[in-house]
Amino acid sequence: MYRAPVEDIAFALNDIAGLGAAIEDGAFPDLTPDLVEAILSEAGRFAGEEVAPLAMIGDEQGARLQDAAVTMPEGWKELYRRWREGGWNALSGPGEFGGQGLPQMLGVAALEMWNAGSMAFALGPTLTMGAVEAIEKHASEELKALYLPRMVSGEWMGTMNLTEPQAGSDLAALRTRAERADDGTYRIFGQKIFITFGEHDFTDNIVHLVLARLPDAPAGTRGISLFLVPKFLPDGEGNPGARNDVFCSSIEEKLGIHASPTCTMIYGDGFAKDREPGAVGFLVGEENKGLACMFTMMNNARLAVGMQGVAIAEAAWQRAHAYAVDRRQGKAPGFTGEGMAPIVLHPDVQRNLLTMKALTAASRAIAYSCAHATDMARAKAGDAARHWQDRANLLTPVAKAFPTDVGVEVASIGVQIHGGMGFIEETGAAALYRDARIAPIYEGTNGIQAIDLVVRKLPTGGGDHVAGYIGELRADAEAVRASNLPEFGRTGEKISAALDDLDAATRFLQGCHTDGKMHAALAGATPYLRLFALAAGAAYLGRGAVASKAPDRIALCRFFAENLAGETAALRERVIDGADSLAEAAKALG
Amino acid sequence: MYRAPVEDIAFALNDIAGLGAAIEDGAFPDLTPDLVEAILSEAGRFAGEEVAPLAMIGDEQGARLQDAAVTMPEGWKELYRRWREGGWNALSGPGEFGGQGLPQMLGVAALEMWNAGSMAFALGPTLTMGAVEAIEKHASEELKALYLPRMVSGEWMGTMNLTEPQAGSDLAALRTRAERADDGTYRIFGQKIFITFGEHDFTDNIVHLVLARLPDAPAGTRGISLFLVPKFLPDGEGNPGARNDVFCSSIEEKLGIHASPTCTMIYGDGFAKDREPGAVGFLVGEENKGLACMFTMMNNARLAVGMQGVAIAEAAWQRAHAYAVDRRQGKAPGFTGEGMAPIVLHPDVQRNLLTMKALTAASRAIAYSCAHATDMARAKAGDAARHWQDRANLLTPVAKAFPTDVGVEVASIGVQIHGGMGFIEETGAAALYRDARIAPIYEGTNGIQAIDLVVRKLPTGGGDHVAGYIGELRADAEAVRASNLPEFGRTGEKISAALDDLDAATRFLQGCHTDGKMHAALAGATPYLRLFALAAGAAYLGRGAVASKAPDRIALCRFFAENLAGETAALRERVIDGADSLAEAAKALG
């Protein structure tokens, strides 16, 4: 069962990602180290004691659809009520509308814990937070006043409606249409698929944010508008009133996250019998500027999905470690006890466990560093704000893709450590392997993240931003070396080598931009993102180990540097020299 | 839907693994190239047209247990009947008992196809073949005459009963007991878990091979005997007679292979009410020599499981490729058609597809080479036979572990290529990801395979056998270079570099044996096996590409060499320099 690693999380926040120093510098005047610890401990308690125990029942029962109504698994509605009443939904919500307005780092740390307790449970609030953000940034004062207090408290939940069958990654292909009504509202018609928490029984109302096209909109992504479409239209007192013309026609049978209803939503098909067809929608932002509004929430949603990867990896590691300590098979080298040895003493099992633990720690460090950049961009002004926003933009694709790939890898190793029991659903390791698999796909596939990193983020500041970032990581490698601690082994040298690989690959890809070799850049994007994350992860773990000097953290950092980071050399080669053979072999793909 | 890649399979058999040359040399007098092709084509047709269409229904319905009887999914009993009547069960069975006695290479090639059609379906016959082999090699003439004709034809099926709750990988911990009866038979008492096809409705009788201990047996693995325990005791005419005291008490809810019943079997608990408790068993081989008998079937079972990895990888590749050709999203570089481009034109998708294809081809080459060695050991005599048996022993752990790891990796990439649809069960990609996950676990976890390779196989012939093998692979690298085909790019040099890494890591591990550094050898086993397989896979693909000179095969080999084989450098480092940091970090694991 999951127990929140509050100490590891606080360490990653404060000593690696920079929250500790930022608090000291006064960047977050309302925050003290004690408050941070109190929030983490209490969130950890709720995640471990309240959320996690309902994860398996959620997986087994799943969300069920009957007559356009979705029933959540046993105990889940009550769990959501307790969660909301604990104030957790409001944690990083805007203060003006009842939120606690805490830095994103804390919201993200809590999110890791909810997801580790149950990814299916955490998904609903994640979507609501994204919707809150888009409404706060782009909607009219009237819409904000009506919807935000209820959404920040969690009384109502929100959704994001982007995908259509023909428009997955490519939003230019959207067909859902919006028509102007005489009263300044709009009528929405169309079908959306893969809508997370599109329908459920947690709350009395659900607030859908829907991308659609006006009849006179330009083609492509410049003709997309964003609409707010509530399930029930609020009455004069703001309570759920008339049923809107939107309903859930089906939910998907999925590999994992069974308790998270993935809905097909139908807009404007005459579901509300007492009115003209057409779902009543309210424009958010300006007409045809919907994509910009969506991007606001997408950046943070990407980081939120990255946290799912960290969370699943942590949960899988904990389960596998507990099993390995308990399970006895065979003789291990040096084991002198009676009977069979706990498998945790077998070096091959240790390699698996340490790989899980080290990849999880590196993922967490990257994700929290990304959250820190966002917080600093908000806390600062002028050039400093822009610097931190550039940093957040640079790290977002890495923080989405690497941890979610790691989540799949680590969950898979977790099944392996359980042996035959890992394949039995009752054990719980398999459910993590199933749940983990969606995170590299949604919110922009990891391939798209890699392309975003290479095509849009590396050129920032004429390439200077990423160069500065690598420079900061080099200082971490130097600090490891300068520490002169023999326990580091060859850690400093290995981190430096990984950063050399990152440097070379980065320069190559920046050269592709200027040389018009976009094909090579696109072909190398995925190995580059992995290389970036391994090098950054190694440096971050080094930074933390130097700061704490704790033997366990030094040893884990060294394991990462000496056993995992070496992959960067081959990745560099793949980036720089791999495109030609890829293009040749691809001719046979048709 | 799966279509057997008959051409690729024939190519791997003949031009890489050596069947073509062996037929020319007269090693298999009953075999002609035409016969090989005819068998492959016909097996491919059956796998694609008959087995594959029932895979999804098997996954959805699963095997169901009621009152100790297991009902197979709709249409499966009939499918098994057609399969058996087609003579497929007898393909590599011994001629003396009605089998076709074909070389194992053909059996293994057919097995790839059955598993790609449905891994759950292929499992039953795989276990039966293993049981046939153990009985043929070790049982009395009487038992052989009674059981083998029915098991070779597939009229009856067989099982392997090793695992108990406390005895998974460590068979020394077995508790199931056997008592001698007055009539020369035995009575078996105990519980076995994870028994594949332990109960089902395919056949009128099921023949269990059961490991158990006699009361006076020595402790540990030298006190284990093997017994044949039929579900129904054959009557005077050899037909199923009295019900034996063995039954299936439960079946597991598993992550995948739902249609393969994984049974808990209870022996001697009084299930057959009309007789004294105790399952009637017949000794196979000598008392206390059961483990040696089991090892006979385990080596081939390991290769058979390796084929599951190849099969799942092939099936996943085919599905993903078909989807990528069909699905349109976004703009791809160089795409000049109307609307959105097929995603197969995106370089990042191409990288994923080629990675799937190349890893599958390398896995197949390794597995077939292992089967070839077994066939040659049987076809030859004296030193040649011993040489080939050493080769089969060396390659077996690699042929089990690498393809099954690849199966998981490739199935995971397959889900990824499908995007959101990959997470929907209906699409079928997810089922492969679920099915694939058991193969690295059963028949000895892949960690155990790696340890077997390092501890037992590398020292063969004082280390000379593996050195000779690497020498053969070097000739392949040389042939690539000597071909002077510019299409190979830097393939020859890359294969050589991978073989240098293999050489260095091999010498290091052999040194650990003599230096008493077993801990380092155990710690490096898993990365070593991966390194071994990547280097061998690259050389094999080079061998095939030189032989065929087909542009597609050269390009795929080059992609493997320039994009995938580079990992060997980091793996070598992990083997040679990774153990210290692993041991240090492992101190925190408890």
Short mmCIF file of N, CA, C and O in Angstrom, two decimals, chain A residues 165-166 168-170 252-256 321 327 329-330 340 344 348 350-351 354 412 416 419-420 423-425 433-434 437-438 440-441 447 490 494 523 526 558 563 566 570 573-574 577-578 580-582 586 589-590, chain B residues 165-166 168-170 252-256 321 327 329-330 340 344 348 350-351 354 412 416 419-420 423-425 433-434 437-438 440-441 447 490 494 523 526 558 563 566 570 573-574 577-578 580-582 586 589-590:
data_model
loop_
_atom_site.label_atom_id
_atom_site.label_comp_id
_atom_site.label_asym_id
_atom_site.label_seq_id
_atom_site.Cartn_x
_atom_site.Cartn_y
_atom_site.Cartn_z
N PRO A 165 -12.97 12.29 -33.38
CA PRO A 165 -12.37 11.09 -34.00
C PRO A 165 -11.31 11.42 -35.04
O PRO A 165 -10.27 10.77 -35.08
N GLN A 166 -11.53 12.43 -35.86
CA GLN A 166 -10.56 12.75 -36.91
C GLN A 166 -9.53 13.77 -36.45
O GLN A 166 -8.61 14.09 -37.19
N GLY A 168 -7.12 14.27 -33.40
CA GLY A 168 -6.46 13.91 -32.16
C GLY A 168 -5.37 14.92 -31.87
O GLY A 168 -5.62 15.97 -31.28
N SER A 169 -4.19 14.62 -32.36
CA SER A 169 -3.08 15.55 -32.16
C SER A 169 -3.23 16.80 -33.02
O SER A 169 -2.70 17.85 -32.68
N ASP A 170 -3.94 16.70 -34.10
CA ASP A 170 -4.04 17.81 -35.05
C ASP A 170 -5.37 18.52 -34.87
O ASP A 170 -6.38 18.15 -35.46
N GLU A 252 -15.50 4.48 -22.62
CA GLU A 252 -14.58 3.54 -23.24
C GLU A 252 -14.20 2.40 -22.28
O GLU A 252 -14.06 2.61 -21.08
N GLU A 253 -14.01 1.22 -22.86
CA GLU A 253 -13.39 0.10 -22.14
C GLU A 253 -11.89 0.24 -22.30
O GLU A 253 -11.36 0.02 -23.38
N LYS A 254 -11.22 0.59 -21.24
CA LYS A 254 -9.80 0.94 -21.38
C LYS A 254 -8.88 -0.08 -20.71
O LYS A 254 -9.28 -0.86 -19.86
N LEU A 255 -7.60 0.04 -21.11
CA LEU A 255 -6.55 -0.79 -20.51
C LEU A 255 -6.41 -0.52 -19.02
O LEU A 255 -6.18 -1.43 -18.22
N GLY A 256 -6.51 0.74 -18.63
CA GLY A 256 -6.32 1.09 -17.22
C GLY A 256 -7.18 2.28 -16.83
O GLY A 256 -8.11 2.63 -17.55
N HIS A 321 9.45 -2.97 -3.73
CA HIS A 321 10.41 -3.02 -2.64
C HIS A 321 9.83 -3.82 -1.46
O HIS A 321 10.50 -4.70 -0.90
N ARG A 327 9.49 -11.50 0.22
CA ARG A 327 9.52 -12.75 -0.53
C ARG A 327 10.88 -13.42 -0.41
O ARG A 327 11.91 -12.78 -0.63
N GLN A 329 13.38 -16.50 -1.78
CA GLN A 329 13.69 -17.53 -2.77
C GLN A 329 15.19 -17.67 -2.86
O GLN A 329 15.93 -16.67 -2.93
N GLY A 330 15.67 -18.90 -2.87
CA GLY A 330 17.06 -19.18 -3.19
C GLY A 330 18.08 -18.65 -2.18
O GLY A 330 17.72 -18.19 -1.09
N MET A 340 15.64 -19.74 2.93
CA MET A 340 15.84 -18.97 1.71
C MET A 340 16.05 -17.50 2.05
O MET A 340 15.57 -17.00 3.07
N VAL A 344 15.33 -9.37 -1.98
CA VAL A 344 15.98 -8.06 -2.02
C VAL A 344 17.50 -8.19 -1.88
O VAL A 344 18.23 -7.25 -2.19
N ASP A 348 20.70 -9.04 -8.74
CA ASP A 348 19.90 -8.70 -9.93
C ASP A 348 18.60 -8.01 -9.54
O ASP A 348 18.14 -7.09 -10.23
N GLN A 350 18.30 -6.25 -6.80
CA GLN A 350 18.75 -4.92 -6.35
C GLN A 350 18.93 -3.98 -7.53
O GLN A 350 18.56 -2.80 -7.46
N ARG A 351 19.47 -4.49 -8.62
CA ARG A 351 19.63 -3.63 -9.80
C ARG A 351 18.26 -3.13 -10.27
O ARG A 351 18.10 -1.95 -10.57
N LEU A 354 16.90 -0.55 -7.67
CA LEU A 354 17.61 0.73 -7.70
C LEU A 354 17.33 1.48 -8.99
O LEU A 354 17.27 2.71 -9.00
N SER A 412 6.67 -1.67 -15.23
CA SER A 412 6.98 -2.96 -15.84
C SER A 412 8.02 -3.72 -15.02
O SER A 412 7.88 -4.92 -14.77
N GLN A 416 7.81 -7.34 -12.88
CA GLN A 416 8.87 -8.35 -13.00
C GLN A 416 9.37 -8.80 -11.62
O GLN A 416 9.56 -10.00 -11.40
N GLY A 419 7.57 -11.49 -9.88
CA GLY A 419 7.50 -12.82 -10.47
C GLY A 419 6.07 -13.14 -10.90
O GLY A 419 5.32 -12.23 -11.29
N GLY A 420 5.71 -14.40 -10.83
CA GLY A 420 4.38 -14.82 -11.26
C GLY A 420 3.26 -14.04 -10.59
O GLY A 420 2.22 -13.76 -11.20
N PHE A 423 1.75 -10.94 -12.29
CA PHE A 423 0.81 -11.09 -13.41
C PHE A 423 -0.62 -11.32 -12.92
O PHE A 423 -1.56 -11.30 -13.71
N ILE A 424 -0.77 -11.54 -11.60
CA ILE A 424 -2.09 -11.75 -11.01
C ILE A 424 -2.65 -10.39 -10.61
O ILE A 424 -2.00 -9.64 -9.90
N GLU A 425 -3.85 -10.10 -11.07
CA GLU A 425 -4.39 -8.75 -10.86
C GLU A 425 -4.51 -8.39 -9.38
O GLU A 425 -4.30 -7.25 -8.99
N TYR A 433 0.93 -1.06 -14.07
CA TYR A 433 1.44 -1.24 -15.44
C TYR A 433 0.38 -0.85 -16.46
O TYR A 433 0.69 -0.27 -17.50
N ARG A 434 -0.87 -1.16 -16.15
CA ARG A 434 -1.96 -0.78 -17.07
C ARG A 434 -2.22 0.72 -17.01
O ARG A 434 -2.32 1.39 -18.04
N ARG A 437 0.22 3.26 -18.78
CA ARG A 437 0.42 3.28 -20.23
C ARG A 437 -0.23 4.45 -20.94
O ARG A 437 0.16 4.80 -22.07
N ILE A 438 -1.23 5.09 -20.33
CA ILE A 438 -1.89 6.20 -21.01
C ILE A 438 -1.08 7.50 -20.92
O ILE A 438 -1.16 8.34 -21.82
N PRO A 440 2.06 8.43 -21.40
CA PRO A 440 2.89 8.88 -22.53
C PRO A 440 2.08 9.27 -23.76
O PRO A 440 2.64 9.77 -24.73
N ILE A 441 0.77 8.99 -23.72
CA ILE A 441 -0.07 9.24 -24.91
C ILE A 441 -0.83 10.56 -24.80
O ILE A 441 -0.76 11.39 -25.71
N GLY A 447 6.12 11.72 -28.31
CA GLY A 447 6.78 12.10 -29.56
C GLY A 447 6.55 13.56 -29.87
O GLY A 447 7.46 14.28 -30.30
N ARG A 490 32.91 7.81 -9.37
CA ARG A 490 33.15 8.59 -10.58
C ARG A 490 31.93 9.39 -11.01
O ARG A 490 31.73 9.69 -12.19
N LYS A 494 31.01 11.27 -14.64
CA LYS A 494 29.91 10.70 -15.44
C LYS A 494 28.85 11.76 -15.75
O LYS A 494 28.29 11.80 -16.85
N ALA A 523 13.71 13.55 -36.70
CA ALA A 523 14.08 12.14 -36.51
C ALA A 523 14.81 11.93 -35.19
O ALA A 523 14.73 10.87 -34.58
N THR A 526 13.05 12.28 -30.26
CA THR A 526 12.80 11.40 -29.11
C THR A 526 14.08 11.00 -28.39
O THR A 526 14.15 11.11 -27.16
N ARG A 558 25.07 8.21 -7.29
CA ARG A 558 26.19 7.50 -7.92
C ARG A 558 25.68 6.34 -8.77
O ARG A 558 26.16 6.11 -9.88
N ASN A 563 25.41 3.81 -13.55
CA ASN A 563 24.68 2.71 -14.18
C ASN A 563 23.63 3.14 -15.19
O ASN A 563 23.28 2.36 -16.06
N GLY A 566 25.01 6.50 -18.50
CA GLY A 566 25.91 6.16 -19.61
C GLY A 566 25.20 6.01 -20.95
O GLY A 566 25.84 6.08 -22.01
N ALA A 570 25.14 6.79 -26.48
CA ALA A 570 24.44 6.19 -27.61
C ALA A 570 23.31 7.10 -28.10
O ALA A 570 23.02 7.16 -29.30
N GLU A 573 24.68 9.78 -30.31
CA GLU A 573 24.98 9.21 -31.62
C GLU A 573 23.70 9.07 -32.47
O GLU A 573 23.69 9.34 -33.67
N ARG A 574 22.64 8.61 -31.79
CA ARG A 574 21.36 8.45 -32.49
C ARG A 574 20.86 9.79 -33.01
O ARG A 574 20.35 9.89 -34.12
N ASP A 577 23.80 11.04 -35.72
CA ASP A 577 24.11 10.17 -36.86
C ASP A 577 23.00 9.21 -37.24
O ASP A 577 23.20 8.35 -38.10
N GLY A 578 21.86 9.29 -36.58
CA GLY A 578 20.84 8.25 -36.78
C GLY A 578 19.85 8.53 -37.90
O GLY A 578 19.15 7.63 -38.35
N ASP A 580 19.99 9.37 -41.11
CA ASP A 580 20.14 8.83 -42.47
C ASP A 580 19.66 7.38 -42.54
O ASP A 580 18.93 7.01 -43.46
N SER A 581 20.10 6.58 -41.59
CA SER A 581 19.69 5.17 -41.65
C SER A 581 18.20 5.05 -41.39
O SER A 581 17.53 4.16 -41.92
N LEU A 582 17.67 5.95 -40.58
CA LEU A 582 16.23 5.93 -40.34
C LEU A 582 15.48 6.25 -41.64
O LEU A 582 14.53 5.54 -42.01
N ALA A 586 13.07 3.70 -43.60
CA ALA A 586 11.66 4.08 -43.60
C ALA A 586 11.02 3.95 -44.98
O ALA A 586 9.80 3.88 -45.10
N LEU A 589 8.48 1.36 -45.27
CA LEU A 589 7.28 1.40 -44.42
C LEU A 589 6.03 1.77 -45.21
O LEU A 589 4.91 1.60 -44.72
N GLY A 590 6.21 2.31 -46.41
CA GLY A 590 5.05 2.62 -47.23
C GLY A 590 4.47 3.98 -46.92
O GLY A 590 4.85 4.62 -45.98
N PRO B 165 3.29 -22.33 -3.70
CA PRO B 165 3.35 -20.95 -3.22
C PRO B 165 4.72 -20.55 -2.68
O PRO B 165 5.20 -19.45 -2.93
N GLN B 166 5.36 -21.44 -1.94
CA GLN B 166 6.66 -21.10 -1.33
C GLN B 166 7.82 -21.46 -2.25
O GLN B 166 8.97 -21.16 -1.93
N GLY B 168 8.84 -20.95 -5.98
CA GLY B 168 8.69 -20.43 -7.34
C GLY B 168 9.95 -20.76 -8.11
O GLY B 168 10.10 -21.84 -8.67
N SER B 169 10.91 -19.84 -8.06
CA SER B 169 12.18 -20.07 -8.76
C SER B 169 13.03 -21.12 -8.04
O SER B 169 13.86 -21.76 -8.67
N ASP B 170 12.82 -21.28 -6.74
CA ASP B 170 13.68 -22.17 -5.95
C ASP B 170 12.96 -23.50 -5.71
O ASP B 170 12.20 -23.66 -4.76
N GLU B 252 -6.62 -18.22 -11.93
CA GLU B 252 -6.17 -16.86 -11.59
C GLU B 252 -6.83 -15.81 -12.49
O GLU B 252 -7.05 -16.05 -13.68
N GLU B 253 -7.09 -14.65 -11.88
CA GLU B 253 -7.46 -13.46 -12.66
C GLU B 253 -6.17 -12.78 -13.06
O GLU B 253 -5.48 -12.20 -12.24
N LYS B 254 -5.85 -12.83 -14.34
CA LYS B 254 -4.54 -12.38 -14.77
C LYS B 254 -4.58 -11.11 -15.61
O LYS B 254 -5.61 -10.75 -16.18
N LEU B 255 -3.41 -10.49 -15.71
CA LEU B 255 -3.24 -9.31 -16.56
C LEU B 255 -3.50 -9.63 -18.03
O LEU B 255 -4.08 -8.82 -18.76
N GLY B 256 -3.07 -10.79 -18.47
CA GLY B 256 -3.23 -11.14 -19.87
C GLY B 256 -3.43 -12.63 -20.05
O GLY B 256 -3.74 -13.34 -19.09
N HIS B 321 1.93 -0.89 -37.66
CA HIS B 321 2.24 -0.45 -39.01
C HIS B 321 0.96 -0.20 -39.81
O HIS B 321 0.82 0.83 -40.48
N ARG B 327 -3.94 5.91 -40.40
CA ARG B 327 -4.30 7.07 -39.60
C ARG B 327 -3.64 8.34 -40.13
O ARG B 327 -2.44 8.38 -40.40
N GLN B 329 -2.83 12.40 -39.44
CA GLN B 329 -2.79 13.55 -38.52
C GLN B 329 -1.65 14.46 -38.96
O GLN B 329 -0.54 14.00 -39.27
N GLY B 330 -1.93 15.75 -38.96
CA GLY B 330 -0.88 16.74 -39.16
C GLY B 330 -0.20 16.72 -40.52
O GLY B 330 -0.63 16.04 -41.45
N MET B 340 -4.49 15.81 -44.26
CA MET B 340 -3.50 15.40 -43.29
C MET B 340 -2.68 14.23 -43.84
O MET B 340 -3.14 13.44 -44.66
N VAL B 344 2.48 7.42 -40.71
CA VAL B 344 3.68 6.66 -41.06
C VAL B 344 4.74 7.55 -41.71
O VAL B 344 5.91 7.18 -41.79
N ASP B 348 9.24 10.65 -36.41
CA ASP B 348 9.23 10.09 -35.07
C ASP B 348 8.45 8.78 -35.03
O ASP B 348 8.82 7.84 -34.32
N GLN B 350 8.16 6.85 -37.64
CA GLN B 350 9.04 5.92 -38.37
C GLN B 350 10.09 5.33 -37.44
O GLN B 350 10.39 4.15 -37.50
N ARG B 351 10.64 6.17 -36.58
CA ARG B 351 11.64 5.66 -35.63
C ARG B 351 11.01 4.57 -34.76
O ARG B 351 11.60 3.52 -34.54
N LEU B 354 10.37 1.40 -36.96
CA LEU B 354 11.61 0.69 -37.32
C LEU B 354 12.25 0.03 -36.10
O LEU B 354 12.84 -1.04 -36.21
N SER B 412 4.61 -2.22 -26.13
CA SER B 412 4.41 -0.91 -25.53
C SER B 412 4.51 0.19 -26.60
O SER B 412 3.68 1.10 -26.64
N GLN B 416 1.67 2.93 -28.11
CA GLN B 416 2.01 4.35 -28.28
C GLN B 416 1.67 4.84 -29.69
O GLN B 416 1.11 5.93 -29.84
N GLY B 419 -1.76 5.97 -30.35
CA GLY B 419 -2.30 7.14 -29.64
C GLY B 419 -3.40 6.70 -28.69
O GLY B 419 -3.38 5.57 -28.17
N GLY B 420 -4.36 7.58 -28.49
CA GLY B 420 -5.45 7.28 -27.56
C GLY B 420 -6.16 5.96 -27.87
O GLY B 420 -6.60 5.25 -26.95
N PHE B 423 -5.09 2.75 -26.09
CA PHE B 423 -5.49 2.49 -24.70
C PHE B 423 -6.90 1.89 -24.61
O PHE B 423 -7.33 1.46 -23.54
N ILE B 424 -7.60 1.86 -25.75
CA ILE B 424 -8.95 1.28 -25.80
C ILE B 424 -8.81 -0.21 -26.11
O ILE B 424 -8.19 -0.58 -27.09
N GLU B 425 -9.42 -1.03 -25.29
CA GLU B 425 -9.21 -2.48 -25.43
C GLU B 425 -9.64 -3.01 -26.80
O GLU B 425 -9.03 -3.91 -27.35
N TYR B 433 0.09 -5.85 -25.21
CA TYR B 433 0.88 -5.28 -24.11
C TYR B 433 0.63 -6.07 -22.82
O TYR B 433 1.55 -6.29 -22.03
N ARG B 434 -0.59 -6.51 -22.62
CA ARG B 434 -0.91 -7.29 -21.42
C ARG B 434 -0.35 -8.71 -21.54
O ARG B 434 0.29 -9.22 -20.63
N ARG B 437 3.50 -9.38 -21.05
CA ARG B 437 4.19 -9.14 -19.77
C ARG B 437 4.54 -10.41 -19.00
O ARG B 437 5.42 -10.38 -18.12
N ILE B 438 3.89 -11.53 -19.29
CA ILE B 438 4.21 -12.74 -18.53
C ILE B 438 5.48 -13.41 -19.04
O ILE B 438 6.20 -14.08 -18.27
N PRO B 440 8.57 -12.50 -19.83
CA PRO B 440 9.85 -12.32 -19.12
C PRO B 440 9.87 -12.95 -17.73
O PRO B 440 10.92 -12.97 -17.09
N ILE B 441 8.72 -13.42 -17.27
CA ILE B 441 8.63 -13.93 -15.90
C ILE B 441 8.69 -15.45 -15.85
O ILE B 441 9.50 -16.02 -15.13
N GLY B 447 15.92 -12.42 -15.23
CA GLY B 447 17.08 -12.26 -14.36
C GLY B 447 17.78 -13.60 -14.14
O GLY B 447 19.02 -13.68 -14.15
N ARG B 490 27.71 2.89 -42.03
CA ARG B 490 28.75 2.50 -41.08
C ARG B 490 28.39 1.21 -40.34
O ARG B 490 28.82 0.99 -39.21
N LYS B 494 29.95 -0.46 -36.84
CA LYS B 494 29.09 -0.47 -35.65
C LYS B 494 28.96 -1.90 -35.09
O LYS B 494 28.94 -2.09 -33.88
N ALA B 523 25.76 -9.11 -10.39
CA ALA B 523 25.24 -7.74 -10.56
C ALA B 523 25.22 -7.33 -12.03
O ALA B 523 24.39 -6.54 -12.45
N THR B 526 22.27 -9.07 -15.99
CA THR B 526 21.20 -8.58 -16.87
C THR B 526 21.71 -7.63 -17.96
O THR B 526 21.38 -7.82 -19.14
N ARG B 558 21.12 -1.79 -41.18
CA ARG B 558 21.84 -0.54 -40.93
C ARG B 558 21.14 0.27 -39.83
O ARG B 558 21.80 0.84 -38.95
N ASN B 563 21.34 2.79 -35.05
CA ASN B 563 20.44 3.40 -34.09
C ASN B 563 20.22 2.60 -32.81
O ASN B 563 19.86 3.17 -31.78
N GLY B 566 24.24 0.82 -30.58
CA GLY B 566 25.14 1.69 -29.84
C GLY B 566 25.00 1.60 -28.33
O GLY B 566 25.90 1.98 -27.58
N ALA B 570 27.35 1.50 -23.27
CA ALA B 570 26.89 1.76 -21.90
C ALA B 570 26.67 0.46 -21.14
O ALA B 570 26.91 0.39 -19.93
N GLU B 573 29.93 -0.84 -19.87
CA GLU B 573 30.33 -0.06 -18.70
C GLU B 573 29.57 -0.53 -17.46
O GLU B 573 30.14 -0.64 -16.38
N ARG B 574 28.29 -0.78 -17.63
CA ARG B 574 27.46 -1.23 -16.52
C ARG B 574 27.96 -2.57 -15.99
O ARG B 574 28.00 -2.80 -14.79
N ASP B 577 31.86 -1.77 -14.69
CA ASP B 577 32.07 -0.77 -13.64
C ASP B 577 30.83 -0.49 -12.79
O ASP B 577 30.85 0.42 -11.96
N GLY B 578 29.77 -1.25 -13.01
CA GLY B 578 28.51 -0.90 -12.34
C GLY B 578 28.31 -1.54 -10.98
O GLY B 578 27.46 -1.08 -10.20
N ASP B 580 30.01 -1.81 -8.12
CA ASP B 580 30.32 -1.14 -6.86
C ASP B 580 29.23 -0.16 -6.46
O ASP B 580 28.79 -0.14 -5.31
N SER B 581 28.81 0.66 -7.43
CA SER B 581 27.77 1.64 -7.08
C SER B 581 26.46 0.93 -6.77
O SER B 581 25.68 1.39 -5.94
N LEU B 582 26.24 -0.20 -7.42
CA LEU B 582 25.03 -0.97 -7.12
C LEU B 582 25.09 -1.49 -5.68
O LEU B 582 24.13 -1.34 -4.91
N ALA B 586 22.59 -0.38 -2.72
CA ALA B 586 21.70 -1.45 -2.25
C ALA B 586 21.64 -1.52 -0.72
O ALA B 586 20.71 -2.09 -0.16
N LEU B 589 18.42 -0.62 0.73
CA LEU B 589 17.22 -1.38 0.37
C LEU B 589 16.73 -2.27 1.50
O LEU B 589 15.61 -2.77 1.47
N GLY B 590 17.58 -2.50 2.49
CA GLY B 590 17.14 -3.31 3.65
C GLY B 590 17.32 -4.79 3.39
O GLY B 590 17.59 -5.21 2.29
#
